[in-house]
Amino acid sequence: MTDKTMTPDEVAGRLRSGMTIGIGGWGSRRKPMALVRALLRSEITDLTVISYGGPDVGLLAAAGRIRRLVAAFTTLDSIPLEPHFRAARERGAFEMTELDEAMFMWGLHAAANRLPFLPVRAGLGSDVMTVNPELRTVTSPYEDGETFVAVPALRMDAALVHLNRADRLGNGQYLGPDPYFDDLFCEAADTAYVSCEELVDGFGDAAPQTLLVGRHSVTGVVETPNGAHFTSCAPDHGRDEPFQKLYATTPWPEFAERFLSGKSEDDYQQAVRTWHEEQQ
Amino acid sequence: MISRAPLPPPTRAEYCVVACAEAWRGDGEVLAAAMAPVSSFGARLAKRSFAPELLLTDGEAMLVGLDGEVEGWLPYRRHLTMVTGGKRHVMMGASQIDRHGNQNISCIGDWSRPARQLLGVRGAPVNTLNNPVSYWIPRHSPRVFVERVDMVSGVGYDRAAAAGATRFHRIPRVVSDLGVFDFETPDRSMRLASVHPGVTLEQVRQATGFDLVIGDDVPYTREPTAEELRLIREVIDPGGLRDREVRAG
């Protein structure tokens, strides 16, 4: 059996400019931030990013790495509007495919099931159809004859997700209240990289339904304690609200210089610790 | 004999809580979903008084009773099933809303390069085609109640009809700090259903950027009962968050 462990920078080394990358989590919750930071340390750009957007989108947008964003929203949760995403949109920095939350979910299901599309009762009548003129509709072949949106599969070159625990083979466990859509992201992608708070040798007598991600859908596993920082990763850690506020209110070059210019994830975590110590 | 000081009269915010609560009357065993403080207080008031069968969330992934005790699991993917299964009545916000109930939370200005990027459409398109959607708007102004929204996120009556998507489409009511609005008109355009005590019809007209349907005899929004006032003040919102969301009228 293959040991799939790697470092965040080794994950970035498997990715290429121009790829379509799915990012798990939701808003400012359980985002694979250590892997996003590894992307930021690389030269990779021109990405199509598929995400229930949070600071992953804000960081990549601010750094100019996104060519196209596929999303239904981008938020920091406790700060409703993501400032770097907003600024990038307002200066026309990238193209966008704006979908509804449910359309997005069924696009993931379609990709995970190798279907070209799935029908949804969503989008019709809204400007989602206007701003995505390539979207098609499909008519029920049964007697109801209802018209639906045919949401195309959101197939990805790579998915990045962060879980609470994982083993070396790529099995991943979530311990928080919500799986989000991380299993679907992994199954919808040609390659998937799971970062985790803690690498374990086995899951013991874990409740089986916490074993969210299966190794058959995982390419690489990365142990990154506090790797979702500054987003939440219940129950291991909550959102770092003071730091999130700093992120949202600091000019991008200043934030990037202080926290993202190091050579590794360890440098980032050290910079965060230093900042917290200064606040006391 | 015990004498009690009379209760201070209802504030504008308290009329709003009651008006929001009324949205869920008679809905049965559905999820009462709300985001903003006053609409959430309305959902809880409804459950505590005339609609005990309603379901509430903790704002994360659990279904909870009035005292926070867990009664179910509702992660996002199951929440979306409650939407498409129709077992939910949500009260959303709106950055813009028009006379047909089209709502925008996505962006202001041209979508391709917005003057102000907001949240994105979120679940508004799926919500409006599948489960009843009401709206709570704490600051009624011509910038919110507009002739035409910049990006239709939540679908209004005219757009739902044009798209042939009326099967489960329903906008029971819009509540603002000035009054309650519905679409009970022949062409499904917005009508002033009741005005909150202390508000004039002229104020409502002035604050609305399109021609509202205003009947000859507009009633006042109903008074809270003494028990409802007690629940709002002592149990549901003892910290007075409602008065920060809605200015005293």
PDB file of N, CA, C and O in Angstrom, chain A residues 244-269:
ATOM      1  N   GLN A 244      -8.313  37.163  11.384  1.00  0.00           N
ATOM      2  CA  GLN A 244      -9.154  37.349  10.196  1.00  0.00           C
ATOM      3  C   GLN A 244      -9.443  38.838   9.995  1.00  0.00           C
ATOM      4  O   GLN A 244      -9.435  39.343   8.873  1.00  0.00           O
ATOM      5  N   LYS A 245      -9.687  39.520  11.114  1.00  0.00           N
ATOM      6  CA  LYS A 245      -9.950  40.958  11.028  1.00  0.00           C
ATOM      7  C   LYS A 245      -8.717  41.696  10.495  1.00  0.00           C
ATOM      8  O   LYS A 245      -8.826  42.601   9.661  1.00  0.00           O
ATOM      9  N   LEU A 246      -7.559  41.264  10.968  1.00  0.00           N
ATOM     10  CA  LEU A 246      -6.310  41.855  10.463  1.00  0.00           C
ATOM     11  C   LEU A 246      -6.189  41.640   8.956  1.00  0.00           C
ATOM     12  O   LEU A 246      -5.895  42.573   8.192  1.00  0.00           O
ATOM     13  N   TYR A 247      -6.466  40.402   8.520  1.00  0.00           N
ATOM     14  CA  TYR A 247      -6.418  40.072   7.092  1.00  0.00           C
ATOM     15  C   TYR A 247      -7.354  40.980   6.293  1.00  0.00           C
ATOM     16  O   TYR A 247      -7.002  41.473   5.215  1.00  0.00           O
ATOM     17  N   ALA A 248      -8.547  41.215   6.863  1.00  0.00           N
ATOM     18  CA  ALA A 248      -9.565  41.959   6.113  1.00  0.00           C
ATOM     19  C   ALA A 248      -9.310  43.462   6.097  1.00  0.00           C
ATOM     20  O   ALA A 248      -9.890  44.174   5.291  1.00  0.00           O
ATOM     21  N   THR A 249      -8.472  43.943   6.992  1.00  0.00           N
ATOM     22  CA  THR A 249      -8.308  45.394   7.111  1.00  0.00           C
ATOM     23  C   THR A 249      -6.895  45.872   6.762  1.00  0.00           C
ATOM     24  O   THR A 249      -6.639  47.065   6.768  1.00  0.00           O
ATOM     25  N   THR A 250      -5.981  44.935   6.489  1.00  0.00           N
ATOM     26  CA  THR A 250      -4.607  45.330   6.180  1.00  0.00           C
ATOM     27  C   THR A 250      -4.422  45.414   4.665  1.00  0.00           C
ATOM     28  O   THR A 250      -4.862  44.507   3.956  1.00  0.00           O
ATOM     29  N   PRO A 251      -3.795  46.465   4.169  1.00  0.00           N
ATOM     30  CA  PRO A 251      -3.514  46.508   2.737  1.00  0.00           C
ATOM     31  C   PRO A 251      -2.781  45.231   2.305  1.00  0.00           C
ATOM     32  O   PRO A 251      -1.885  44.759   3.022  1.00  0.00           O
ATOM     33  N   TRP A 252      -3.185  44.704   1.160  1.00  0.00           N
ATOM     34  CA  TRP A 252      -2.679  43.411   0.716  1.00  0.00           C
ATOM     35  C   TRP A 252      -1.150  43.320   0.709  1.00  0.00           C
ATOM     36  O   TRP A 252      -0.589  42.344   1.235  1.00  0.00           O
ATOM     37  N   PRO A 253      -0.416  44.293   0.133  1.00  0.00           N
ATOM     38  CA  PRO A 253       1.055  44.135   0.066  1.00  0.00           C
ATOM     39  C   PRO A 253       1.674  44.003   1.461  1.00  0.00           C
ATOM     40  O   PRO A 253       2.604  43.201   1.655  1.00  0.00           O
ATOM     41  N   GLU A 254       1.119  44.751   2.387  1.00  0.00           N
ATOM     42  CA  GLU A 254       1.632  44.711   3.762  1.00  0.00           C
ATOM     43  C   GLU A 254       1.366  43.348   4.405  1.00  0.00           C
ATOM     44  O   GLU A 254       2.253  42.754   5.039  1.00  0.00           O
ATOM     45  N   PHE A 255       0.134  42.837   4.217  1.00  0.00           N
ATOM     46  CA  PHE A 255      -0.226  41.531   4.769  1.00  0.00           C
ATOM     47  C   PHE A 255       0.636  40.440   4.142  1.00  0.00           C
ATOM     48  O   PHE A 255       1.193  39.581   4.843  1.00  0.00           O
ATOM     49  N   ALA A 256       0.768  40.489   2.815  1.00  0.00           N
ATOM     50  CA  ALA A 256       1.513  39.444   2.104  1.00  0.00           C
ATOM     51  C   ALA A 256       2.985  39.463   2.521  1.00  0.00           C
ATOM     52  O   ALA A 256       3.596  38.411   2.727  1.00  0.00           O
ATOM     53  N   GLU A 257       3.548  40.646   2.672  1.00  0.00           N
ATOM     54  CA  GLU A 257       4.950  40.763   3.043  1.00  0.00           C
ATOM     55  C   GLU A 257       5.203  40.162   4.425  1.00  0.00           C
ATOM     56  O   GLU A 257       6.137  39.395   4.624  1.00  0.00           O
ATOM     57  N   ARG A 258       4.309  40.501   5.354  1.00  0.00           N
ATOM     58  CA  ARG A 258       4.556  40.042   6.714  1.00  0.00           C
ATOM     59  C   ARG A 258       4.274  38.553   6.914  1.00  0.00           C
ATOM     60  O   ARG A 258       4.983  37.873   7.655  1.00  0.00           O
ATOM     61  N   PHE A 259       3.209  38.035   6.260  1.00  0.00           N
ATOM     62  CA  PHE A 259       2.777  36.677   6.596  1.00  0.00           C
ATOM     63  C   PHE A 259       3.012  35.646   5.498  1.00  0.00           C
ATOM     64  O   PHE A 259       3.017  34.453   5.772  1.00  0.00           O
ATOM     65  N   LEU A 260       3.168  36.075   4.275  1.00  0.00           N
ATOM     66  CA  LEU A 260       3.202  35.099   3.182  1.00  0.00           C
ATOM     67  C   LEU A 260       4.525  35.071   2.427  1.00  0.00           C
ATOM     68  O   LEU A 260       4.655  34.371   1.440  1.00  0.00           O
ATOM     69  N   SER A 261       5.502  35.832   2.887  1.00  0.00           N
ATOM     70  CA  SER A 261       6.745  35.900   2.126  1.00  0.00           C
ATOM     71  C   SER A 261       7.782  34.881   2.608  1.00  0.00           C
ATOM     72  O   SER A 261       8.875  34.801   2.057  1.00  0.00           O
ATOM     73  N   GLY A 262       7.419  34.088   3.635  1.00  0.00           N
ATOM     74  CA  GLY A 262       8.355  33.075   4.134  1.00  0.00           C
ATOM     75  C   GLY A 262       8.517  31.928   3.152  1.00  0.00           C
ATOM     76  O   GLY A 262       7.849  31.858   2.124  1.00  0.00           O
ATOM     77  N   LYS A 263       9.418  31.007   3.503  1.00  0.00           N
ATOM     78  CA  LYS A 263       9.725  29.903   2.589  1.00  0.00           C
ATOM     79  C   LYS A 263       8.843  28.688   2.802  1.00  0.00           C
ATOM     80  O   LYS A 263       8.859  27.751   2.009  1.00  0.00           O
ATOM     81  N   SER A 264       8.091  28.685   3.921  1.00  0.00           N
ATOM     82  CA  SER A 264       7.335  27.469   4.235  1.00  0.00           C
ATOM     83  C   SER A 264       6.117  27.797   5.089  1.00  0.00           C
ATOM     84  O   SER A 264       5.978  28.906   5.588  1.00  0.00           O
ATOM     85  N   GLU A 265       5.270  26.775   5.243  1.00  0.00           N
ATOM     86  CA  GLU A 265       4.103  26.899   6.125  1.00  0.00           C
ATOM     87  C   GLU A 265       4.553  27.186   7.558  1.00  0.00           C
ATOM     88  O   GLU A 265       3.916  27.959   8.263  1.00  0.00           O
ATOM     89  N   ASP A 266       5.673  26.602   7.977  1.00  0.00           N
ATOM     90  CA  ASP A 266       6.178  26.861   9.326  1.00  0.00           C
ATOM     91  C   ASP A 266       6.471  28.344   9.524  1.00  0.00           C
ATOM     92  O   ASP A 266       6.224  28.901  10.589  1.00  0.00           O
ATOM     93  N   ASP A 267       7.036  28.981   8.497  1.00  0.00           N
ATOM     94  CA  ASP A 267       7.329  30.417   8.594  1.00  0.00           C
ATOM     95  C   ASP A 267       6.036  31.211   8.802  1.00  0.00           C
ATOM     96  O   ASP A 267       5.984  32.158   9.578  1.00  0.00           O
ATOM     97  N   TYR A 268       4.971  30.796   8.077  1.00  0.00           N
ATOM     98  CA  TYR A 268       3.679  31.470   8.251  1.00  0.00           C
ATOM     99  C   TYR A 268       3.184  31.301   9.682  1.00  0.00           C
ATOM    100  O   TYR A 268       2.800  32.274  10.337  1.00  0.00           O
ATOM    101  N   GLN A 269       3.189  30.054  10.167  1.00  0.00           N
ATOM    102  CA  GLN A 269       2.664  29.803  11.518  1.00  0.00           C
ATOM    103  C   GLN A 269       3.473  30.585  12.556  1.00  0.00           C
ATOM    104  O   GLN A 269       2.916  31.100  13.529  1.00  0.00           O
TER     105      GLN A 269
END
